[in-house]
Structures are given as C-alpha cells and as structure tokens.
Amino acid sequence: MLTVTPGWSEAYGLFTKGEAPMVLSYTTSPAYHMVAEETERYQAAAFEEGHYIQIEVAGILNTAPQKDLARQFMAFMVSPGFQDTIPTNNWMMPVAATSEPLPEAFGKLVSPEKTFLMTPDEVAKNRKAWIDEWLAAMTLN
C-alpha cells in the first residue's frame, strides 16, 4: 500500500508512528534519531540506481534593498561557525568547512555510491510525462 501525503512532515510523522513501513526522506535523517533520540532504529536505504541530490541554496535578489548586508549574511552562512550548526540543526551535510568534526552518527549514514542531479532543461522537457506517469500509477487499483 502506498500513501501520498501533502508534504514531508506528514509522511515522516506516519513513518515514525509506525503507520508506514518506509518513507521517502534524506540519507541524513537517521542522524537525527541517532543524536537526538539515541537510537539507530531508523536507517536509510541504499539504492543501487543512485540517490538524487537535493541542494539547498541561498542568494541575493537583484531588488534586495540591503545588498551589502545580504552579502555579509551570505559570507556568514559559509563560515565555519554557521556550518557547524547545519548537521545537528538542519540535519544535513555542511556545504563548507566546519571548525568542529561531524557528529559520529554522520559516519554511520548511507554513503551513496551513485548520485544524480537533473538539469532544469531535462526537468522541463520531461515534467509533464513524469507527472502523467505518476498520476496513472496513483490511480490504478
């Protein structure tokens, strides 16, 4: 049985309550449980086909009224002090050097052998077909 929820939080909640056997999440999600809850109960699957990379970004709008302040904030975001907070607050890998070693739990995570990222052009070219395929799969009984 497959359950589709409005968002990640609802899906992950069903999973942690035992109402879903698996959930589509991040390879870093188990680190949260290892560090915050001191349990290794939740683990990520290693997919032979590979893992899609999610990259979170920040930027400065051309219309930003405080561009100098925005540049200072962007520089702060890639500083070791800020990057030290990423692993155990946003539960993701830091993007830049840290001044602290990663928590031990991060060494226990699945390390995908193959990763992939689609270009915006590839997504635009295939979006309709992929959505149509997904909708057809979701409406089959």
mmCIF file of C-alpha atoms in Angstrom:
data_model
loop_
_atom_site.group_PDB
_atom_site.id
_atom_site.type_symbol
_atom_site.label_atom_id
_atom_site.label_comp_id
_atom_site.label_asym_id
_atom_site.label_seq_id
_atom_site.Cartn_x
_atom_site.Cartn_y
_atom_site.Cartn_z
ATOM 1 C CA MET A 1 0.000 0.000 0.000
ATOM 2 C CA LEU A 2 1.242 3.489 -0.861
ATOM 3 C CA THR A 3 0.297 6.653 0.971
ATOM 4 C CA VAL A 4 0.894 10.070 -0.535
ATOM 5 C CA THR A 5 0.814 12.982 1.898
ATOM 6 C CA PRO A 6 0.685 16.738 1.346
ATOM 7 C CA GLY A 7 4.294 17.090 2.492
ATOM 8 C CA TRP A 8 7.381 15.564 4.052
ATOM 9 C CA SER A 9 6.361 16.289 7.670
ATOM 10 C CA GLU A 10 3.101 14.371 7.371
ATOM 11 C CA ALA A 11 4.833 11.426 5.689
ATOM 12 C CA TYR A 12 7.681 11.294 8.190
ATOM 13 C CA GLY A 13 5.194 11.511 11.049
ATOM 14 C CA LEU A 14 3.301 8.469 9.726
ATOM 15 C CA PHE A 15 6.598 6.617 9.412
ATOM 16 C CA THR A 16 7.834 7.363 12.935
ATOM 17 C CA LYS A 17 4.411 6.443 14.377
ATOM 18 C CA GLY A 18 4.697 3.047 12.691
ATOM 19 C CA GLU A 19 1.807 3.779 10.314
ATOM 20 C CA ALA A 20 4.045 3.471 7.222
ATOM 21 C CA PRO A 21 6.849 0.928 6.776
ATOM 22 C CA MET A 22 9.051 3.281 4.736
ATOM 23 C CA VAL A 23 9.257 6.969 3.877
ATOM 24 C CA LEU A 24 11.000 8.975 1.197
ATOM 25 C CA SER A 25 13.384 11.151 3.173
ATOM 26 C CA TYR A 26 17.010 12.218 3.328
ATOM 27 C CA THR A 27 20.047 9.989 3.847
ATOM 28 C CA THR A 28 20.862 12.242 6.813
ATOM 29 C CA SER A 29 17.509 11.664 8.554
ATOM 30 C CA PRO A 30 18.828 8.721 10.616
ATOM 31 C CA ALA A 31 21.490 11.034 12.121
ATOM 32 C CA TYR A 32 18.723 12.969 13.860
ATOM 33 C CA HIS A 33 17.446 9.841 15.562
ATOM 34 C CA MET A 34 20.963 8.692 16.490
ATOM 35 C CA VAL A 35 21.944 12.046 18.031
ATOM 36 C CA ALA A 36 18.666 13.435 19.405
ATOM 37 C CA GLU A 37 16.937 10.189 20.380
ATOM 38 C CA GLU A 38 19.972 7.913 20.871
ATOM 39 C CA THR A 39 18.501 5.199 18.657
ATOM 40 C CA GLU A 40 19.700 3.518 15.483
ATOM 41 C CA ARG A 41 16.210 2.180 14.775
ATOM 42 C CA TYR A 42 15.770 4.267 11.627
ATOM 43 C CA GLN A 43 18.130 3.697 8.689
ATOM 44 C CA ALA A 44 18.243 4.876 5.099
ATOM 45 C CA ALA A 45 18.132 2.502 2.158
ATOM 46 C CA ALA A 46 20.999 2.444 -0.320
ATOM 47 C CA PHE A 47 19.550 2.482 -3.829
ATOM 48 C CA GLU A 48 21.558 0.684 -6.483
ATOM 49 C CA GLU A 49 20.181 3.099 -9.088
ATOM 50 C CA GLY A 50 21.561 6.037 -7.140
ATOM 51 C CA HIS A 51 20.324 8.846 -4.961
ATOM 52 C CA TYR A 52 19.012 12.177 -6.163
ATOM 53 C CA ILE A 53 20.911 15.086 -4.630
ATOM 54 C CA GLN A 54 18.958 17.911 -3.044
ATOM 55 C CA ILE A 55 20.894 21.129 -2.877
ATOM 56 C CA GLU A 56 19.558 23.944 -0.748
ATOM 57 C CA VAL A 57 20.623 27.367 -1.902
ATOM 58 C CA ALA A 58 20.603 30.970 -0.790
ATOM 59 C CA GLY A 59 21.015 34.054 -2.904
ATOM 60 C CA ILE A 60 20.612 37.770 -3.149
ATOM 61 C CA LEU A 61 17.773 39.213 -5.213
ATOM 62 C CA ASN A 62 18.589 41.968 -7.676
ATOM 63 C CA THR A 63 15.898 44.031 -5.949
ATOM 64 C CA ALA A 64 17.282 43.493 -2.422
ATOM 65 C CA PRO A 65 17.316 46.864 -0.635
ATOM 66 C CA GLN A 66 20.243 45.915 1.645
ATOM 67 C CA LYS A 67 22.702 44.211 -0.738
ATOM 68 C CA ASP A 68 25.775 44.855 1.421
ATOM 69 C CA LEU A 69 24.047 43.374 4.446
ATOM 70 C CA ALA A 70 22.879 40.434 2.313
ATOM 71 C CA ARG A 71 26.471 39.825 1.126
ATOM 72 C CA GLN A 72 27.642 39.839 4.743
ATOM 73 C CA PHE A 73 24.965 37.299 5.633
ATOM 74 C CA MET A 74 25.903 35.089 2.666
ATOM 75 C CA ALA A 75 29.548 35.168 3.806
ATOM 76 C CA PHE A 76 28.426 34.268 7.339
ATOM 77 C CA MET A 77 26.410 31.314 6.002
ATOM 78 C CA VAL A 78 29.540 29.657 4.578
ATOM 79 C CA SER A 79 31.658 30.408 7.649
ATOM 80 C CA PRO A 80 32.763 27.506 9.865
ATOM 81 C CA GLY A 81 30.630 28.778 12.769
ATOM 82 C CA PHE A 82 27.428 28.674 10.733
ATOM 83 C CA GLN A 83 28.358 25.413 9.009
ATOM 84 C CA ASP A 84 28.955 23.816 12.435
ATOM 85 C CA THR A 85 25.236 24.268 13.177
ATOM 86 C CA ILE A 86 23.949 22.698 9.943
ATOM 87 C CA PRO A 87 24.499 18.988 10.738
ATOM 88 C CA THR A 88 22.548 18.914 14.007
ATOM 89 C CA ASN A 89 20.020 21.676 13.384
ATOM 90 C CA ASN A 90 19.001 21.232 9.757
ATOM 91 C CA TRP A 91 20.170 17.598 9.755
ATOM 92 C CA MET A 92 22.109 17.857 6.528
ATOM 93 C CA MET A 93 25.694 17.837 5.399
ATOM 94 C CA PRO A 94 27.536 21.161 5.624
ATOM 95 C CA VAL A 95 28.470 22.777 2.329
ATOM 96 C CA ALA A 96 31.721 24.349 3.512
ATOM 97 C CA ALA A 97 34.464 23.713 6.045
ATOM 98 C CA THR A 98 33.491 23.362 9.681
ATOM 99 C CA SER A 99 35.545 24.079 12.777
ATOM 100 C CA GLU A 100 34.094 21.039 14.543
ATOM 101 C CA PRO A 101 34.141 17.426 13.359
ATOM 102 C CA LEU A 102 30.818 15.979 12.268
ATOM 103 C CA PRO A 103 28.994 14.014 14.966
ATOM 104 C CA GLU A 104 29.844 10.278 14.963
ATOM 105 C CA ALA A 105 26.340 9.474 13.683
ATOM 106 C CA PHE A 106 27.159 11.048 10.304
ATOM 107 C CA GLY A 107 29.858 8.406 9.805
ATOM 108 C CA LYS A 108 27.176 5.700 10.105
ATOM 109 C CA LEU A 109 24.968 7.063 7.331
ATOM 110 C CA VAL A 110 24.449 5.547 3.902
ATOM 111 C CA SER A 111 27.038 6.970 1.549
ATOM 112 C CA PRO A 112 25.536 6.701 -1.934
ATOM 113 C CA GLU A 113 27.883 5.183 -4.492
ATOM 114 C CA LYS A 114 25.974 6.889 -7.291
ATOM 115 C CA THR A 115 24.269 10.262 -7.185
ATOM 116 C CA PHE A 116 22.453 12.200 -9.840
ATOM 117 C CA LEU A 117 21.073 15.623 -10.464
ATOM 118 C CA MET A 118 18.909 16.618 -13.399
ATOM 119 C CA THR A 119 19.371 19.861 -15.264
ATOM 120 C CA PRO A 120 16.497 22.352 -15.328
ATOM 121 C CA ASP A 121 16.164 21.719 -19.082
ATOM 122 C CA GLU A 122 15.821 17.959 -18.520
ATOM 123 C CA VAL A 123 13.165 18.500 -15.868
ATOM 124 C CA ALA A 124 11.254 20.959 -18.078
ATOM 125 C CA LYS A 125 11.409 18.547 -21.022
ATOM 126 C CA ASN A 126 10.104 15.568 -19.002
ATOM 127 C CA ARG A 127 7.909 17.157 -16.313
ATOM 128 C CA LYS A 128 4.545 16.558 -17.995
ATOM 129 C CA ALA A 129 5.337 12.928 -18.898
ATOM 130 C CA TRP A 130 6.614 12.213 -15.381
ATOM 131 C CA ILE A 131 3.553 13.761 -13.744
ATOM 132 C CA ASP A 132 1.242 11.884 -16.120
ATOM 133 C CA GLU A 133 3.058 8.618 -15.307
ATOM 134 C CA TRP A 134 2.835 9.315 -11.569
ATOM 135 C CA LEU A 135 -0.874 10.182 -11.796
ATOM 136 C CA ALA A 136 -1.565 6.981 -13.759
ATOM 137 C CA ALA A 137 0.305 4.907 -11.174
ATOM 138 C CA MET A 138 -1.561 6.559 -8.293
ATOM 139 C CA THR A 139 -4.998 5.939 -9.786
ATOM 140 C CA LEU A 140 -4.543 2.220 -10.511
ATOM 141 C CA ASN A 141 -6.398 -0.136 -8.216
#
